PDB file of C-alpha atoms and ligand atoms in Angstrom:
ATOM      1  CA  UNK H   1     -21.088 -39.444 -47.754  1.00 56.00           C
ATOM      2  CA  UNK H   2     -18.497 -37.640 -49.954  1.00 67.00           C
ATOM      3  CA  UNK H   3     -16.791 -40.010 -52.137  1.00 73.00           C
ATOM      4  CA  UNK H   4     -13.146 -40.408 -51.326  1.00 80.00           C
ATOM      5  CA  UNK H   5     -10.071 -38.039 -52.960  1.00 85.00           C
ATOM      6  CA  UNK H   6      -8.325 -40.882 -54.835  1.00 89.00           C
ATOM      7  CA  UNK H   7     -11.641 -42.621 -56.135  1.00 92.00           C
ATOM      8  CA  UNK H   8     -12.687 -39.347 -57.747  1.00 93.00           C
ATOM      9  CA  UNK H   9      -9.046 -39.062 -59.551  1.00 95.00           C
ATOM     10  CA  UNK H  10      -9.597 -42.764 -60.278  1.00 95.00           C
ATOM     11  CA  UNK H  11     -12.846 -42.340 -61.649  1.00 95.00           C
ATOM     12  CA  UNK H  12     -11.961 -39.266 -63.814  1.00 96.00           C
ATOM     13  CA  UNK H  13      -8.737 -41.116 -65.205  1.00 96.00           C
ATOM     14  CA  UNK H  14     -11.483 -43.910 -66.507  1.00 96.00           C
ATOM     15  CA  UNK H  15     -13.691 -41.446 -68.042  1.00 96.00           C
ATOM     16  CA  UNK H  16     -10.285 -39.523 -69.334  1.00 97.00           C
ATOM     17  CA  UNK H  17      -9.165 -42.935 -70.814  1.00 97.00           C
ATOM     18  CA  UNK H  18     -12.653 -43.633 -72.765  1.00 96.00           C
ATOM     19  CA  UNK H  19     -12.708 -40.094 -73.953  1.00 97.00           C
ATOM     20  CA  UNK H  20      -9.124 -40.324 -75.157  1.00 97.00           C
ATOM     21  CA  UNK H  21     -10.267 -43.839 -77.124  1.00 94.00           C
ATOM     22  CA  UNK H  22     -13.099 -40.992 -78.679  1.00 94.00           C
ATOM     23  CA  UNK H  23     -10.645 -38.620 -79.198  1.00 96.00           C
ATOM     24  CA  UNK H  24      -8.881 -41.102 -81.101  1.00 94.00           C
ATOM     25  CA  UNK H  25     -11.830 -41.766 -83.299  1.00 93.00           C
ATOM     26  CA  UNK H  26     -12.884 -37.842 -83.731  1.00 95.00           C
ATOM     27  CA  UNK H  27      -9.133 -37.173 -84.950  1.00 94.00           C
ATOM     28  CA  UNK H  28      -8.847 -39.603 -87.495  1.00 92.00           C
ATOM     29  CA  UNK H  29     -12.619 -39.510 -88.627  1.00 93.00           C
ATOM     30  CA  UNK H  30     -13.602 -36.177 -88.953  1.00 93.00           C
ATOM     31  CA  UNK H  31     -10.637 -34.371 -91.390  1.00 91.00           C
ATOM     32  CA  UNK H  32     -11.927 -37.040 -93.487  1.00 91.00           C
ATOM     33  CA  UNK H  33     -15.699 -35.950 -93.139  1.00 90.00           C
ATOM     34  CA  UNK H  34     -16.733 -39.212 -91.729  1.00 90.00           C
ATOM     35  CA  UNK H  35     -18.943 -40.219 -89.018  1.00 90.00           C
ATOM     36  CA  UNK H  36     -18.173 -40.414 -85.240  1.00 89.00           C
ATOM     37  CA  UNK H  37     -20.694 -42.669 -84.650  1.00 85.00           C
ATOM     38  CA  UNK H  38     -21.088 -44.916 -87.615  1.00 82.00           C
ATOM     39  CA  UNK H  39     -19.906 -47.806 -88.631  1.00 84.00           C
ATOM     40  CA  UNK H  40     -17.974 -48.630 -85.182  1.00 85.00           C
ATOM     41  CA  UNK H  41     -14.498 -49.214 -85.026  1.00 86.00           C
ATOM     42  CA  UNK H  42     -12.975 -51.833 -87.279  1.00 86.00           C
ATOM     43  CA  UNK H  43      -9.385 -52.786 -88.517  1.00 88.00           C
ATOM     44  CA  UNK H  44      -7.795 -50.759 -91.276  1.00 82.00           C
ATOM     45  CA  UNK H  45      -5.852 -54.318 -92.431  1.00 87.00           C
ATOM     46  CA  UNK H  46      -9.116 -56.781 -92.586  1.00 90.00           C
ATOM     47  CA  UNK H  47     -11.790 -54.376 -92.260  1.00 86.00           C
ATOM     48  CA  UNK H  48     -13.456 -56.613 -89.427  1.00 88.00           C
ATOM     49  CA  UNK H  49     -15.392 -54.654 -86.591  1.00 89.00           C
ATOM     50  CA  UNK H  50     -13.068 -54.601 -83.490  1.00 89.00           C
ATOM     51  CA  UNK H  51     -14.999 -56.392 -80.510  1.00 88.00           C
ATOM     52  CA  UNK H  52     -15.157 -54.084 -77.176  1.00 88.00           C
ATOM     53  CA  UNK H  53     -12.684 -56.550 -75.527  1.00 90.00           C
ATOM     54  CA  UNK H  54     -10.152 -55.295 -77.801  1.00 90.00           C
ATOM     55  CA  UNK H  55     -11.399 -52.078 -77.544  1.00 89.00           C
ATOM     56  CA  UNK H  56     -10.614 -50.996 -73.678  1.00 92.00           C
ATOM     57  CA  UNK H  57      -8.430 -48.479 -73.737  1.00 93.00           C
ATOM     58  CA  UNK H  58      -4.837 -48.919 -73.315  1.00 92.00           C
ATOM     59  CA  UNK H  59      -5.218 -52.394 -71.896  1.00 93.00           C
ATOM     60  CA  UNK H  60      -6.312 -53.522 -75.078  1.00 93.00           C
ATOM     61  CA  UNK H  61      -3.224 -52.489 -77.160  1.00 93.00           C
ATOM     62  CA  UNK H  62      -0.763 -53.983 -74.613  1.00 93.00           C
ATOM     63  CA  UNK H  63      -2.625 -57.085 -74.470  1.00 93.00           C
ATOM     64  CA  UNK H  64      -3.033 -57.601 -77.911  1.00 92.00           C
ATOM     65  CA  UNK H  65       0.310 -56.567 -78.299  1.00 92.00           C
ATOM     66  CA  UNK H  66      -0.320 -53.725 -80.628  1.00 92.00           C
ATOM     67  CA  UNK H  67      -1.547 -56.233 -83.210  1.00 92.00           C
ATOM     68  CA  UNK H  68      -5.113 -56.824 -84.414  1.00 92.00           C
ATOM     69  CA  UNK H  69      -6.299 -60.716 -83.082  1.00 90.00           C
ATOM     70  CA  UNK H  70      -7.657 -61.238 -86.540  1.00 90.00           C
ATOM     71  CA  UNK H  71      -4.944 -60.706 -88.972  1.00 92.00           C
ATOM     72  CA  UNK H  72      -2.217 -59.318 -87.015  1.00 90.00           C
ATOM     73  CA  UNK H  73      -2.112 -55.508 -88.701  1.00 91.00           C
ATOM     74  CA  UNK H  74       0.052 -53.728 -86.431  1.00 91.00           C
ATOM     75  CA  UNK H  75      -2.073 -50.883 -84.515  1.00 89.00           C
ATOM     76  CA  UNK H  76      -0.355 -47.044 -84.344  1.00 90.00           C
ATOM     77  CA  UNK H  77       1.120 -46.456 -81.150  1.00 92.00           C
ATOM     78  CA  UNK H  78      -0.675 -43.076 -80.918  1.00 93.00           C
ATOM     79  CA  UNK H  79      -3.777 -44.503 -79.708  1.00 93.00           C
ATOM     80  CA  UNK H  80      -3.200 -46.336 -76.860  1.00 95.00           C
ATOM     81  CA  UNK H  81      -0.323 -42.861 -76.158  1.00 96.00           C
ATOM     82  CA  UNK H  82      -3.703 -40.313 -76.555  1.00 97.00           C
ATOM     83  CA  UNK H  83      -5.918 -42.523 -74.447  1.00 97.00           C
ATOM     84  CA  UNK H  84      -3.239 -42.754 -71.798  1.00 97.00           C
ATOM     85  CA  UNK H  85      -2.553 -38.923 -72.089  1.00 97.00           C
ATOM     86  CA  UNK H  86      -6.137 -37.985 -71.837  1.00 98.00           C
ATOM     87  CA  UNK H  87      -6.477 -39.918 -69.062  1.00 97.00           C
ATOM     88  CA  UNK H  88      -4.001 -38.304 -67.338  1.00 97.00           C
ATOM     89  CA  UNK H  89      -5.059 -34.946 -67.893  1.00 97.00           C
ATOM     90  CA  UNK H  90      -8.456 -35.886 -66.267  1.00 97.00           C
ATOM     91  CA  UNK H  91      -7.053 -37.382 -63.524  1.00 97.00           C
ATOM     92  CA  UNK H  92      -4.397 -34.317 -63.172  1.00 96.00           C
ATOM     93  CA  UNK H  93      -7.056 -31.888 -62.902  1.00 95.00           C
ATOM     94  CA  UNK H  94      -8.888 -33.552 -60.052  1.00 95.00           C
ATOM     95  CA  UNK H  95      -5.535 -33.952 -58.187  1.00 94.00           C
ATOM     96  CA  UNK H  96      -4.219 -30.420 -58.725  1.00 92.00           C
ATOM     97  CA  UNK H  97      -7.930 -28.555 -58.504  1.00 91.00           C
ATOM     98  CA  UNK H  98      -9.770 -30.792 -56.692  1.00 90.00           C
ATOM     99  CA  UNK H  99     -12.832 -31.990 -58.100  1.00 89.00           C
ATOM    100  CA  UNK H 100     -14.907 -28.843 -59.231  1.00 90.00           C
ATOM    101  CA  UNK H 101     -15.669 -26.550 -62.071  1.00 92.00           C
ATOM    102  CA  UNK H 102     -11.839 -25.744 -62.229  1.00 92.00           C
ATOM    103  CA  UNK H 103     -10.679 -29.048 -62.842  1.00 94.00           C
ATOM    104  CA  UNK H 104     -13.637 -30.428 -65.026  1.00 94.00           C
ATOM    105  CA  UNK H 105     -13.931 -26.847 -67.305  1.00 95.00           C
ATOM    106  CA  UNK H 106      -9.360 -27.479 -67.569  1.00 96.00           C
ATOM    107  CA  UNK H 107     -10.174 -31.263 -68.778  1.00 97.00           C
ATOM    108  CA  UNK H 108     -12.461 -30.160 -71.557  1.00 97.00           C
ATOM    109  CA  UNK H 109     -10.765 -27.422 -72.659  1.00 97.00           C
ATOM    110  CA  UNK H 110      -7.317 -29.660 -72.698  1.00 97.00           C
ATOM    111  CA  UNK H 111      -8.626 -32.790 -74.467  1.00 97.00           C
ATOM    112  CA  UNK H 112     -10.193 -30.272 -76.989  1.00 97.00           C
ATOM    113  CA  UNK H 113      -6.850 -28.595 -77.632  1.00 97.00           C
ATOM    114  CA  UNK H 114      -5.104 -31.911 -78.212  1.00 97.00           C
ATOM    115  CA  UNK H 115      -7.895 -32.940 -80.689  1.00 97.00           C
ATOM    116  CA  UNK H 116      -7.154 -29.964 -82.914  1.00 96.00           C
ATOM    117  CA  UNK H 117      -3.192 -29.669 -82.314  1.00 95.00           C
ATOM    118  CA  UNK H 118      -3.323 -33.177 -83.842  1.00 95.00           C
ATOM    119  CA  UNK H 119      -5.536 -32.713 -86.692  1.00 94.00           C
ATOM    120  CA  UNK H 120      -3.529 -29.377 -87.684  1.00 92.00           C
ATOM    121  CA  UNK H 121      -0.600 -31.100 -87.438  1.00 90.00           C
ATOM    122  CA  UNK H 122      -1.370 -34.050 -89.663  1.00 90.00           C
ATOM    123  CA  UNK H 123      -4.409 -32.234 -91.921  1.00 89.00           C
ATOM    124  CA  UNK H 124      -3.545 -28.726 -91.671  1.00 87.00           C
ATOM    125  CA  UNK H 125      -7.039 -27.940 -90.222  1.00 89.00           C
ATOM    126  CA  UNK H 126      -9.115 -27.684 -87.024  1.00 93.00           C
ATOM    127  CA  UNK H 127     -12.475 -28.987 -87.618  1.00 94.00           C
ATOM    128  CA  UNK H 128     -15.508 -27.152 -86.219  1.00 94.00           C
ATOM    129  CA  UNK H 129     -16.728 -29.829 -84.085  1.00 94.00           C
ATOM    130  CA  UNK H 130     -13.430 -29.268 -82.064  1.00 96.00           C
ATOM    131  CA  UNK H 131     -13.465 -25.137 -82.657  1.00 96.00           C
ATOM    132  CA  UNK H 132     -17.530 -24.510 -82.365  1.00 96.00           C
ATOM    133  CA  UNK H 133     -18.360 -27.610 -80.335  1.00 96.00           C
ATOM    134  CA  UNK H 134     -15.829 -26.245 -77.831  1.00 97.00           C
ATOM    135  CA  UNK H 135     -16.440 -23.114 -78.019  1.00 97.00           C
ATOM    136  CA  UNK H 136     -20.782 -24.307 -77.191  1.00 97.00           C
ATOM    137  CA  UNK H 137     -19.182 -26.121 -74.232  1.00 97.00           C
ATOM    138  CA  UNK H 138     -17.271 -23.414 -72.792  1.00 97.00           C
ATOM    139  CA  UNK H 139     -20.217 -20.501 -72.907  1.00 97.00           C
ATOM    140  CA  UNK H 140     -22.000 -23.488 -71.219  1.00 97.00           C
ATOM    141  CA  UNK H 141     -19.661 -24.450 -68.731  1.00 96.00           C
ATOM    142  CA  UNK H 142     -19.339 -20.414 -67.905  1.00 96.00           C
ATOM    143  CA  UNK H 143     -23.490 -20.906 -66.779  1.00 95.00           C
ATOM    144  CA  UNK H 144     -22.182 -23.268 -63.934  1.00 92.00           C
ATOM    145  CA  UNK H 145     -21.030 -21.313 -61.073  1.00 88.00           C
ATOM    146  CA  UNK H 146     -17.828 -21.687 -59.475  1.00 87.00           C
ATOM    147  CA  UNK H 147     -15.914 -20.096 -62.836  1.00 89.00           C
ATOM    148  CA  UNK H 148     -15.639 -17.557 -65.494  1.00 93.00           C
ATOM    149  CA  UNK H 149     -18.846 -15.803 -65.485  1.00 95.00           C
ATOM    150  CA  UNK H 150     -20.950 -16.154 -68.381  1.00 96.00           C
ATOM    151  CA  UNK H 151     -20.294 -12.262 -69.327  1.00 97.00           C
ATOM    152  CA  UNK H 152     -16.402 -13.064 -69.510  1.00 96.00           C
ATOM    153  CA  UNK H 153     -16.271 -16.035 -71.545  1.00 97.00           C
ATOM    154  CA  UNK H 154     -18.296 -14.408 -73.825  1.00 97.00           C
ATOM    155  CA  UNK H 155     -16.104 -11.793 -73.943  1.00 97.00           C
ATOM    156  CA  UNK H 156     -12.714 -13.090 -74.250  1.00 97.00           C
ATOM    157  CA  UNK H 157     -14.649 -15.543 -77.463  1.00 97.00           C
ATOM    158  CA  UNK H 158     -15.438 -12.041 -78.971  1.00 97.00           C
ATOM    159  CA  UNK H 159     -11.800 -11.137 -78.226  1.00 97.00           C
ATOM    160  CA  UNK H 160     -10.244 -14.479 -79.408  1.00 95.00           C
ATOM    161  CA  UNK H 161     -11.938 -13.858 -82.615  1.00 95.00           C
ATOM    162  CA  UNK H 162     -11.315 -10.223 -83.206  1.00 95.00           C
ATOM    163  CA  UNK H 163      -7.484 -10.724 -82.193  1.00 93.00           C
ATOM    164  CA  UNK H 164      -7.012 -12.967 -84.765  1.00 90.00           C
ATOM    165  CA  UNK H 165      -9.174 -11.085 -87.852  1.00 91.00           C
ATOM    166  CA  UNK H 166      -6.998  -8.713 -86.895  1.00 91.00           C
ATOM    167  CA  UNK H 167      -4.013 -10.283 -87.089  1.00 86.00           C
ATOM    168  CA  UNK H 168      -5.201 -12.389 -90.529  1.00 84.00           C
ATOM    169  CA  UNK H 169      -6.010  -8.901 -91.808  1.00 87.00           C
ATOM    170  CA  UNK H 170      -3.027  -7.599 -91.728  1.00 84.00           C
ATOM    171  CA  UNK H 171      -1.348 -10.162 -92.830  1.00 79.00           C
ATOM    172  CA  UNK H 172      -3.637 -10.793 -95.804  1.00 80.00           C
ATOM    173  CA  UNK H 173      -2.893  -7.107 -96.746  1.00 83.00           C
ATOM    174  CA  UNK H 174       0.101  -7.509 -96.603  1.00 78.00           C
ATOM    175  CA  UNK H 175       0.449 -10.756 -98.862  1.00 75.00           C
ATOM    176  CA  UNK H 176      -2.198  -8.802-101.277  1.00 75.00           C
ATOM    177  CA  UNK H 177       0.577  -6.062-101.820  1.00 75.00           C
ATOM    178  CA  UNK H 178       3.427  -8.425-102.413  1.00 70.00           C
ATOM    179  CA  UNK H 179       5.267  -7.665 -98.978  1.00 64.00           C
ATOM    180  CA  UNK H 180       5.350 -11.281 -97.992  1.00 63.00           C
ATOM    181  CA  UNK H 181       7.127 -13.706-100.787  1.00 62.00           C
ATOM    182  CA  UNK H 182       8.541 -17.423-100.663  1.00 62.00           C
ATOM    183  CA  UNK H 183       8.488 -20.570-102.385  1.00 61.00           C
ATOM    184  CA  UNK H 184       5.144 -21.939-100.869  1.00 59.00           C
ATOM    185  CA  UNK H 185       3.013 -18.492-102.019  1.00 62.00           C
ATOM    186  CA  UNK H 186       4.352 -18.521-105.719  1.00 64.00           C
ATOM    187  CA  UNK H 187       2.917 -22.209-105.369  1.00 63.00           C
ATOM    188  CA  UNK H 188      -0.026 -21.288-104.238  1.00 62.00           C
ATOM    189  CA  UNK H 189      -0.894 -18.576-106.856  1.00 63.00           C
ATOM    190  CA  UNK H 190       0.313 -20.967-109.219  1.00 68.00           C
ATOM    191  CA  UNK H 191      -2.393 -23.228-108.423  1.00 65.00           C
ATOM    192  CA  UNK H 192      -4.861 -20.576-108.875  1.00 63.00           C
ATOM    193  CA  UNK H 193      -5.419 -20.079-104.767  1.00 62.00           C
ATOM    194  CA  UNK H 194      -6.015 -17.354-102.767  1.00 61.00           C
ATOM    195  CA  UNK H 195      -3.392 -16.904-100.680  1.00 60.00           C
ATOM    196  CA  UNK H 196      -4.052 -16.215 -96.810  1.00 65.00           C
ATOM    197  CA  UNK H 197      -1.782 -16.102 -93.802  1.00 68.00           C
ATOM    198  CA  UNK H 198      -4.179 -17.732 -91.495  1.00 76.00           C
ATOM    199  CA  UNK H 199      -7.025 -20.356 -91.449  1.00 77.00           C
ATOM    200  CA  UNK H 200     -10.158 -19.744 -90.551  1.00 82.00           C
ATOM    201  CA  UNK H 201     -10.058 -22.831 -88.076  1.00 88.00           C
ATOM    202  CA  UNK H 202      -7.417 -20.386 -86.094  1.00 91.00           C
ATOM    203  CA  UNK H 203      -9.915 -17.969 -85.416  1.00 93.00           C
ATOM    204  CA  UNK H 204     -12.748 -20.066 -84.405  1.00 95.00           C
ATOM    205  CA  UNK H 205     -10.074 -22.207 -82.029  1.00 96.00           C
ATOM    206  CA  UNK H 206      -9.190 -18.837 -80.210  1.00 96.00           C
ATOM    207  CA  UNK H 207     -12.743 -17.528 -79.815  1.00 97.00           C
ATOM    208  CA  UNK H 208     -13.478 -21.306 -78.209  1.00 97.00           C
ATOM    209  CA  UNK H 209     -10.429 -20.410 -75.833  1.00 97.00           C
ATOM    210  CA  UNK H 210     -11.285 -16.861 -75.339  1.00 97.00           C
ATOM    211  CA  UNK H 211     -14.671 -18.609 -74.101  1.00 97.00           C
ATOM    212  CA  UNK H 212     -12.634 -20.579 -71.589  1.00 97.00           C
ATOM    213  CA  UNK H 213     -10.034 -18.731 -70.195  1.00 96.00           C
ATOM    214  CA  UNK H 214     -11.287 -14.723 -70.925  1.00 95.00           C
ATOM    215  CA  UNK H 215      -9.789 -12.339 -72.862  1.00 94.00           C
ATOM    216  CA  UNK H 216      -6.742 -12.106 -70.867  1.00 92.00           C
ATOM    217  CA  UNK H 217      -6.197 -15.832 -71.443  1.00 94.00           C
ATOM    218  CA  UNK H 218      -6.536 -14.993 -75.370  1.00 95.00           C
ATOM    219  CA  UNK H 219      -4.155 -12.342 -75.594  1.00 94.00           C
ATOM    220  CA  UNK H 220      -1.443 -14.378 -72.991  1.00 94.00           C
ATOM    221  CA  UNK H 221      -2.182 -17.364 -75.525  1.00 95.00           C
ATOM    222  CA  UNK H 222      -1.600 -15.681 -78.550  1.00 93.00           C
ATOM    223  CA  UNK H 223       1.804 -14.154 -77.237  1.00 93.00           C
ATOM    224  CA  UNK H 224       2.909 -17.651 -76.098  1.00 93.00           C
ATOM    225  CA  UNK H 225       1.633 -19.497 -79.635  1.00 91.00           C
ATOM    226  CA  UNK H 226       3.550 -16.951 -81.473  1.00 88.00           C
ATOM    227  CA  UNK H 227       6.881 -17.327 -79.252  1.00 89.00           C
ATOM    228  CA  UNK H 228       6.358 -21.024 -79.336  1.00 87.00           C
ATOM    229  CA  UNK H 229       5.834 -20.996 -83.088  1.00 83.00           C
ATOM    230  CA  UNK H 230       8.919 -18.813 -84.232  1.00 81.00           C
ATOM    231  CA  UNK H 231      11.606 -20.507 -81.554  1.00 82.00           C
ATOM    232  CA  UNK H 232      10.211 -23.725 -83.613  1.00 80.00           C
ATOM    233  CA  UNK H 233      10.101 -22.722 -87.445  1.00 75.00           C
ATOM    234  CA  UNK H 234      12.416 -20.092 -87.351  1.00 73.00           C
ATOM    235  CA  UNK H 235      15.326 -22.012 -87.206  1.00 74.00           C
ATOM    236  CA  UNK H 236      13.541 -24.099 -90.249  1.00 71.00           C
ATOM    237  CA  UNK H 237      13.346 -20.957 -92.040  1.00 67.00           C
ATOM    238  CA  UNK H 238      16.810 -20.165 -91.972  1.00 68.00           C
ATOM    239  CA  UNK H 239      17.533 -23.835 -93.023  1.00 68.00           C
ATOM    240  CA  UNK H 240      15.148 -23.379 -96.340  1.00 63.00           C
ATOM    241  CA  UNK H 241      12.994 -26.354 -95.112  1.00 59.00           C
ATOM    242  CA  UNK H 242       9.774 -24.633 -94.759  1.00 56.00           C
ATOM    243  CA  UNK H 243       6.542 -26.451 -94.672  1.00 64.00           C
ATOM    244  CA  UNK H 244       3.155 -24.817 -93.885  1.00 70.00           C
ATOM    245  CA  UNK H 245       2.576 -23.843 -90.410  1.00 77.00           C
ATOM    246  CA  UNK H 246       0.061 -25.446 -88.124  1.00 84.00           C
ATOM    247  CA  UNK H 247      -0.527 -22.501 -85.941  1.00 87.00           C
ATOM    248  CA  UNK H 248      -2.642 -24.275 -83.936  1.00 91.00           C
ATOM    249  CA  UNK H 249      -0.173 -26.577 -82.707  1.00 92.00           C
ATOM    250  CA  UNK H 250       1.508 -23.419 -81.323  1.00 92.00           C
ATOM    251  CA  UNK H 251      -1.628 -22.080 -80.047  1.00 94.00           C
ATOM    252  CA  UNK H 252      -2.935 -24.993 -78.301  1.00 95.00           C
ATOM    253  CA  UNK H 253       0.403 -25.337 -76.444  1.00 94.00           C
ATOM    254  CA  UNK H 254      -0.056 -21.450 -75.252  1.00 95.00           C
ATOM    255  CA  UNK H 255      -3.579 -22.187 -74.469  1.00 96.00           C
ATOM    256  CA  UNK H 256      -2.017 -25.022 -72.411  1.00 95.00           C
ATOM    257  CA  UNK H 257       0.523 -23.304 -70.507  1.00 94.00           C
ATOM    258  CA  UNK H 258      -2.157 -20.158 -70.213  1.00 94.00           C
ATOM    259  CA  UNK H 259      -4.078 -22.418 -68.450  1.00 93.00           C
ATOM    260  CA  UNK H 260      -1.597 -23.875 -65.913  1.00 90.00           C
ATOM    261  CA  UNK H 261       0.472 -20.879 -64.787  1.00 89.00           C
ATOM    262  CA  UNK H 262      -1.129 -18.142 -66.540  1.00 85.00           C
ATOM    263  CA  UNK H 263      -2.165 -16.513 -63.607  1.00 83.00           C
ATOM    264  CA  UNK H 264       1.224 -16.695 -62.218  1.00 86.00           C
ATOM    265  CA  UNK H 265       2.977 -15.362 -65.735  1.00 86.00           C
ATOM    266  CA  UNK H 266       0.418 -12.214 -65.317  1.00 81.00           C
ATOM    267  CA  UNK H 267       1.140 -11.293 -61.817  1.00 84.00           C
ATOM    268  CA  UNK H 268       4.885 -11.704 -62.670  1.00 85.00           C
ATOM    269  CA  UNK H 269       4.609  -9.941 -65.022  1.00 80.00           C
ATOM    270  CA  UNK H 270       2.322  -7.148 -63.247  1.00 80.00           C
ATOM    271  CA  UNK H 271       5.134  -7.332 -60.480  1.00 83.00           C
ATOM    272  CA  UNK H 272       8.010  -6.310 -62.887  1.00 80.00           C
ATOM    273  CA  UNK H 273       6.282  -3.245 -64.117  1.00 77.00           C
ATOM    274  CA  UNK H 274       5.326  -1.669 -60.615  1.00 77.00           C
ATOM    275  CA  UNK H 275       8.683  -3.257 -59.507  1.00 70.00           C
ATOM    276  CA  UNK H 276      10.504  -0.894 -62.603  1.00 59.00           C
ATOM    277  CA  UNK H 277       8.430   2.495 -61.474  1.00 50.00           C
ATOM    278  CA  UNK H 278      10.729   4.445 -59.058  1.00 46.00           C
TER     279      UNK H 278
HETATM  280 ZN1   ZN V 301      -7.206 -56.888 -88.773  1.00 55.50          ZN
END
């Protein structure tokens, strides 16, 4: 007997929830180079191991209060907000694609792309267990039918990866002949650094999209990341407060949108050209 609609979105909110609780753990652990695994969580004020009852997610917080039961340390609002997203997003995918490769390959890659829009944001990196994990679980997920073939999602890695070298090529030449200046690049050479224009975390997030949504996804992500990123920091620019750039903030978010109406944005887009040809 085929398990009911609204138990399967149930079901995948759950598993959304506890995977958001990891989530939380991956994105504070590993731009530290710490273990996922080991020791388990604990408090940051007393150091004492959390018990599991304190430990559901999202109940747990609201229960407690947002306070640890042992010596009252208040507890960041983010996690019980990432748990509660994450399990959303699983539970979205089931209700807008039904349960099926579509919805479960759209859950991974979005709980992926929030893992390393957060980390960039906060570390300025994307750790490989996020970028080459994901990118593993996407060529994998391309082997289950119902998808992306396994021939595209290598493919649009390959392109995800190339479109960025590119891009971080040019841009490196460019900074190597003194066409780029600013405050933050005099600091860097000061220090001693070699300057670069992007990370290598940016290229090995894109091929791990590229091996999700195909090399049209890669180049529809990259145009929305770099719209997203210069309505955002150019308006900082022209105010003199310039900070590095987490371009994968701006990437996830096109990655995002890619994957929700991407489809729709192409054949638009398709639609305006033959619509322009007399
Ligand atoms: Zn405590």
């Amino acid at each position: 007997m085929p398990i009911a609609e609204p138990v399967l979105v149930a079901l995948a909110g759950i598993l959304g929830a506890m995977l958001g609780s990891f989530l939380n753990v991956c994105v504070y652990r590993l731009p530290r180079g710490e273990s996922v695994v080991a020791p388990g969580s604990h408090c940051p004020g007393c150091g004492k191991p959390i018990a599991w009852y304190d430990n559901v997610p999202v109940l747990s917080y609201l229960a407690l209060r947002g306070r640890c039961r042992r010596c009252g340390t208040a507890i960041s609002a983010q996690y019980p907000l990432i748990e509660l997203a994450v399990a959303l997003v699983w539970a979205g995918t089931v209700v807008h694609w039904g349960a099926g490769w579509d919805a479960l390959s759209a859950a991974v890659l979005t709980t992926l792309l929030l893992g390393m829009a957060l980390t960039d944001a906060r570390h300025y990196l994307i750790p490989d267990e996020f970028s080459l994990g994901g990118l593993g679980a996407g060529l994998a997920l391309s082997l289950v039918p119902g998808g992306i073939s396994p021939l595209a999602s290598v493919v649009g890695a390959a392109a995800g990866f190339a479109l960025l070298w590119v891009v971080k090529a040019a841009g490196d030449w460019a900074l190597a002949r003194g066409m780029i200046h600013g405050e933050e690049l005099q600091q860097v050479l000061e220090a001693g650094e070699k300057p670069t224009t992007l990370g290598g975390g940016d290229l090995k997030m894109m091929a791990m999209v590229g091996s999700f949504l195909g090399w049209r996804g890669v180049l529809l992500t990259a145009f929305l990341g770099s719209l997203a990123g210069v309505a955002v920091f150019l308006p900082l620019v022209l105010l003199k407060r310039r900070s590095p750039i987490p371009f994968g903030v701006f990437l996830a978010v096109g990655a995002a949108v890619t994957l929700l109406v991407g489809d729709a944005l192409v054949a638009w887009y398709q639609g305006m050209l033959v619509g322009s040809v007399p």
